[in-house]
Amino acid sequence: EADIYQTPRYLVIGTGKKITLECSQTMGHDKMYWYQQDPGMELHLIHYSYGVNSTEKGDLSSESTVSRIRTEHFPLTLESARPSHTSQYLCASTKGTGTDTQYFGPGTRLTVL
Amino acid sequence: KQEVTQIPAALSVPEGENLVLNCSFTDSAIYNLQWFRQDPGKGLTSLLLIQSSQREQTSGRLNASLDKSSGRSTLYIAASQPGDSATYLCAVKGPDSWGKLQFGAGTQVVVTP
């Protein structure tokens, strides 16, 4: 059973607001990831981290930023939300070796009006 | 750039029939391949992970095969049940991606009672 949590599960906000999507895992995993998924489409990696103070941009360009101050916590921030940011955001983690399964959180469905 | 394709995009079968889901990838230099299940509005649950050196993996009614040279994987679900209704995604990890996965768009499965 994977222990990876995301809050909020659903968020509806107005344009221009600053938001932070939370992701936490209690498995002590070093590697964490943020994916963006539109309905019926594949997941796209937007950010990843290999450990504390390590963050990298993913394959899909995103206006969001991330931080990794603690191993268990990997929040994603949008400074000024726009309707184009409406999507589902999924957080994942893995232990760190190449053979490991990637575990996913339940996701945050973001709607920007 | 690795591309992952899943055909068909949607599939409907009566309960009891076996399910066959296909996944193809363009670059055979993969580290492993994972099959995930995603329920509507939820995160992903890992079903099976096949290492590049393996030909297949089994878990209960699920069996996944991997043919690296032809760039194909197939997920078989025996004796389908309505509870198997979900979207099934495959994802490949390249040899130098340190845990980054490339996803297909998924196959949406409906099992009718």
mmCIF file of N, CA and C in Angstrom, chain A residues 35-73:
data_model
loop_
_atom_site.group_PDB
_atom_site.id
_atom_site.type_symbol
_atom_site.label_atom_id
_atom_site.label_comp_id
_atom_site.label_asym_id
_atom_site.label_seq_id
_atom_site.Cartn_x
_atom_site.Cartn_y
_atom_site.Cartn_z
ATOM 1 N N TYR A 35 3.194 15.198 -12.457
ATOM 2 C CA TYR A 35 2.697 15.000 -13.801
ATOM 3 C C TYR A 35 1.449 15.846 -13.991
ATOM 4 N N GLN A 36 1.208 16.229 -15.240
ATOM 5 C CA GLN A 36 -0.022 16.909 -15.610
ATOM 6 C C GLN A 36 -0.773 16.010 -16.582
ATOM 7 N N GLN A 37 -2.081 15.881 -16.357
ATOM 8 C CA GLN A 37 -2.879 15.009 -17.214
ATOM 9 C C GLN A 37 -4.188 15.680 -17.566
ATOM 10 N N ASP A 38 -4.431 15.889 -18.871
ATOM 11 C CA ASP A 38 -5.714 16.371 -19.353
ATOM 12 C C ASP A 38 -6.599 15.172 -19.653
ATOM 13 N N PRO A 39 -7.924 15.335 -19.612
ATOM 14 C CA PRO A 39 -8.841 14.196 -19.801
ATOM 15 C C PRO A 39 -8.562 13.430 -21.084
ATOM 16 N N GLY A 40 -8.427 12.123 -20.961
ATOM 17 C CA GLY A 40 -8.211 11.263 -22.118
ATOM 18 C C GLY A 40 -6.833 11.339 -22.731
ATOM 19 N N MET A 41 -5.947 12.073 -22.089
ATOM 20 C CA MET A 41 -4.606 12.261 -22.653
ATOM 21 C C MET A 41 -3.561 11.593 -21.758
ATOM 22 N N GLU A 42 -2.352 11.462 -22.315
ATOM 23 C CA GLU A 42 -1.304 10.826 -21.529
ATOM 24 C C GLU A 42 -0.760 11.767 -20.465
ATOM 25 N N LEU A 43 -0.087 11.204 -19.495
ATOM 26 C CA LEU A 43 0.552 12.004 -18.458
ATOM 27 C C LEU A 43 1.812 12.646 -19.012
ATOM 28 N N HIS A 44 2.045 13.881 -18.617
ATOM 29 C CA HIS A 44 3.266 14.581 -19.001
ATOM 30 C C HIS A 44 4.028 14.999 -17.753
ATOM 31 N N LEU A 45 5.302 14.693 -17.719
ATOM 32 C CA LEU A 45 6.136 15.047 -16.578
ATOM 33 C C LEU A 45 6.453 16.540 -16.624
ATOM 34 N N ILE A 46 6.163 17.259 -15.530
ATOM 35 C CA ILE A 46 6.435 18.692 -15.483
ATOM 36 C C ILE A 46 7.574 19.044 -14.523
ATOM 37 N N HIS A 47 7.756 18.262 -13.466
ATOM 38 C CA HIS A 47 8.866 18.495 -12.533
ATOM 39 C C HIS A 47 9.283 17.179 -11.899
ATOM 40 N N TYR A 48 10.555 17.113 -11.493
ATOM 41 C CA TYR A 48 10.981 15.958 -10.718
ATOM 42 C C TYR A 48 12.110 16.350 -9.776
ATOM 43 N N SER A 49 12.321 15.485 -8.794
ATOM 44 C CA SER A 49 13.341 15.748 -7.771
ATOM 45 C C SER A 49 13.995 14.432 -7.393
ATOM 46 N N TYR A 50 15.321 14.450 -7.277
ATOM 47 C CA TYR A 50 16.050 13.253 -6.891
ATOM 48 C C TYR A 50 16.422 13.248 -5.414
ATOM 49 N N GLY A 51 16.060 14.322 -4.719
ATOM 50 C CA GLY A 51 16.344 14.393 -3.298
ATOM 51 C C GLY A 51 16.215 15.809 -2.804
ATOM 52 N N VAL A 52 16.497 16.008 -1.527
ATOM 53 C CA VAL A 52 16.389 17.334 -0.924
ATOM 54 C C VAL A 52 17.256 18.327 -1.693
ATOM 55 N N ASN A 53 16.681 19.488 -1.938
ATOM 56 C CA ASN A 53 17.337 20.595 -2.646
ATOM 57 C C ASN A 53 17.679 20.279 -4.103
ATOM 58 N N SER A 54 17.084 19.238 -4.653
ATOM 59 C CA SER A 54 17.267 18.876 -6.054
ATOM 60 C C SER A 54 15.937 18.939 -6.777
ATOM 61 N N THR A 55 15.818 19.824 -7.761
ATOM 62 C CA THR A 55 14.604 19.878 -8.577
ATOM 63 C C THR A 55 14.992 20.129 -10.027
ATOM 64 N N GLU A 56 14.212 19.547 -10.930
ATOM 65 C CA GLU A 56 14.470 19.697 -12.358
ATOM 66 C C GLU A 56 13.146 19.856 -13.086
ATOM 67 N N LYS A 57 13.187 20.546 -14.216
ATOM 68 C CA LYS A 57 11.989 20.648 -15.047
ATOM 69 C C LYS A 57 11.840 19.383 -15.880
ATOM 70 N N GLY A 58 10.600 19.023 -16.133
ATOM 71 C CA GLY A 58 10.317 17.817 -16.894
ATOM 72 C C GLY A 58 10.241 18.074 -18.383
ATOM 73 N N ASP A 59 9.583 17.133 -19.056
ATOM 74 C CA ASP A 59 9.523 17.200 -20.517
ATOM 75 C C ASP A 59 8.526 18.242 -21.015
ATOM 76 N N LEU A 60 7.494 18.516 -20.220
ATOM 77 C CA LEU A 60 6.468 19.464 -20.628
ATOM 78 C C LEU A 60 6.727 20.790 -19.925
ATOM 79 N N SER A 61 6.804 21.851 -20.714
ATOM 80 C CA SER A 61 7.036 23.170 -20.137
ATOM 81 C C SER A 61 5.867 23.563 -19.245
ATOM 82 N N SER A 62 6.188 24.087 -18.095
ATOM 83 C CA SER A 62 5.150 24.474 -17.146
ATOM 84 C C SER A 62 5.528 25.780 -16.477
ATOM 85 N N GLU A 63 4.530 26.616 -16.180
ATOM 86 C CA GLU A 63 4.779 27.863 -15.470
ATOM 87 C C GLU A 63 4.821 27.668 -13.971
ATOM 88 N N SER A 64 4.640 26.447 -13.521
ATOM 89 C CA SER A 64 4.676 26.171 -12.098
ATOM 90 C C SER A 64 6.118 26.022 -11.608
ATOM 91 N N THR A 65 6.282 26.105 -10.295
ATOM 92 C CA THR A 65 7.581 25.879 -9.668
ATOM 93 C C THR A 65 7.410 24.873 -8.547
ATOM 94 N N VAL A 66 8.512 24.229 -8.159
ATOM 95 C CA VAL A 66 8.476 23.243 -7.082
ATOM 96 C C VAL A 66 9.626 23.511 -6.123
ATOM 97 N N SER A 67 9.532 22.895 -4.948
ATOM 98 C CA SER A 67 10.615 22.947 -3.980
ATOM 99 C C SER A 67 10.711 21.602 -3.280
ATOM 100 N N ARG A 68 11.895 21.299 -2.758
ATOM 101 C CA ARG A 68 12.099 20.029 -2.030
ATOM 102 C C ARG A 68 13.023 20.324 -0.851
ATOM 103 N N ILE A 69 12.409 20.818 0.202
ATOM 104 C CA ILE A 69 13.157 21.163 1.405
ATOM 105 C C ILE A 69 13.242 19.968 2.351
ATOM 106 N N ARG A 70 12.228 19.113 2.291
ATOM 107 C CA ARG A 70 12.213 17.891 3.107
ATOM 108 C C ARG A 70 11.980 16.706 2.194
ATOM 109 N N THR A 71 12.513 15.570 2.555
ATOM 110 C CA THR A 71 12.383 14.377 1.722
ATOM 111 C C THR A 71 10.931 14.032 1.444
ATOM 112 N N GLU A 72 10.082 14.212 2.447
ATOM 113 C CA GLU A 72 8.710 13.726 2.326
ATOM 114 C C GLU A 72 7.766 14.705 1.645
ATOM 115 N N HIS A 73 8.225 15.898 1.328
ATOM 116 C CA HIS A 73 7.319 16.956 0.906
ATOM 117 C C HIS A 73 7.784 17.562 -0.425
#
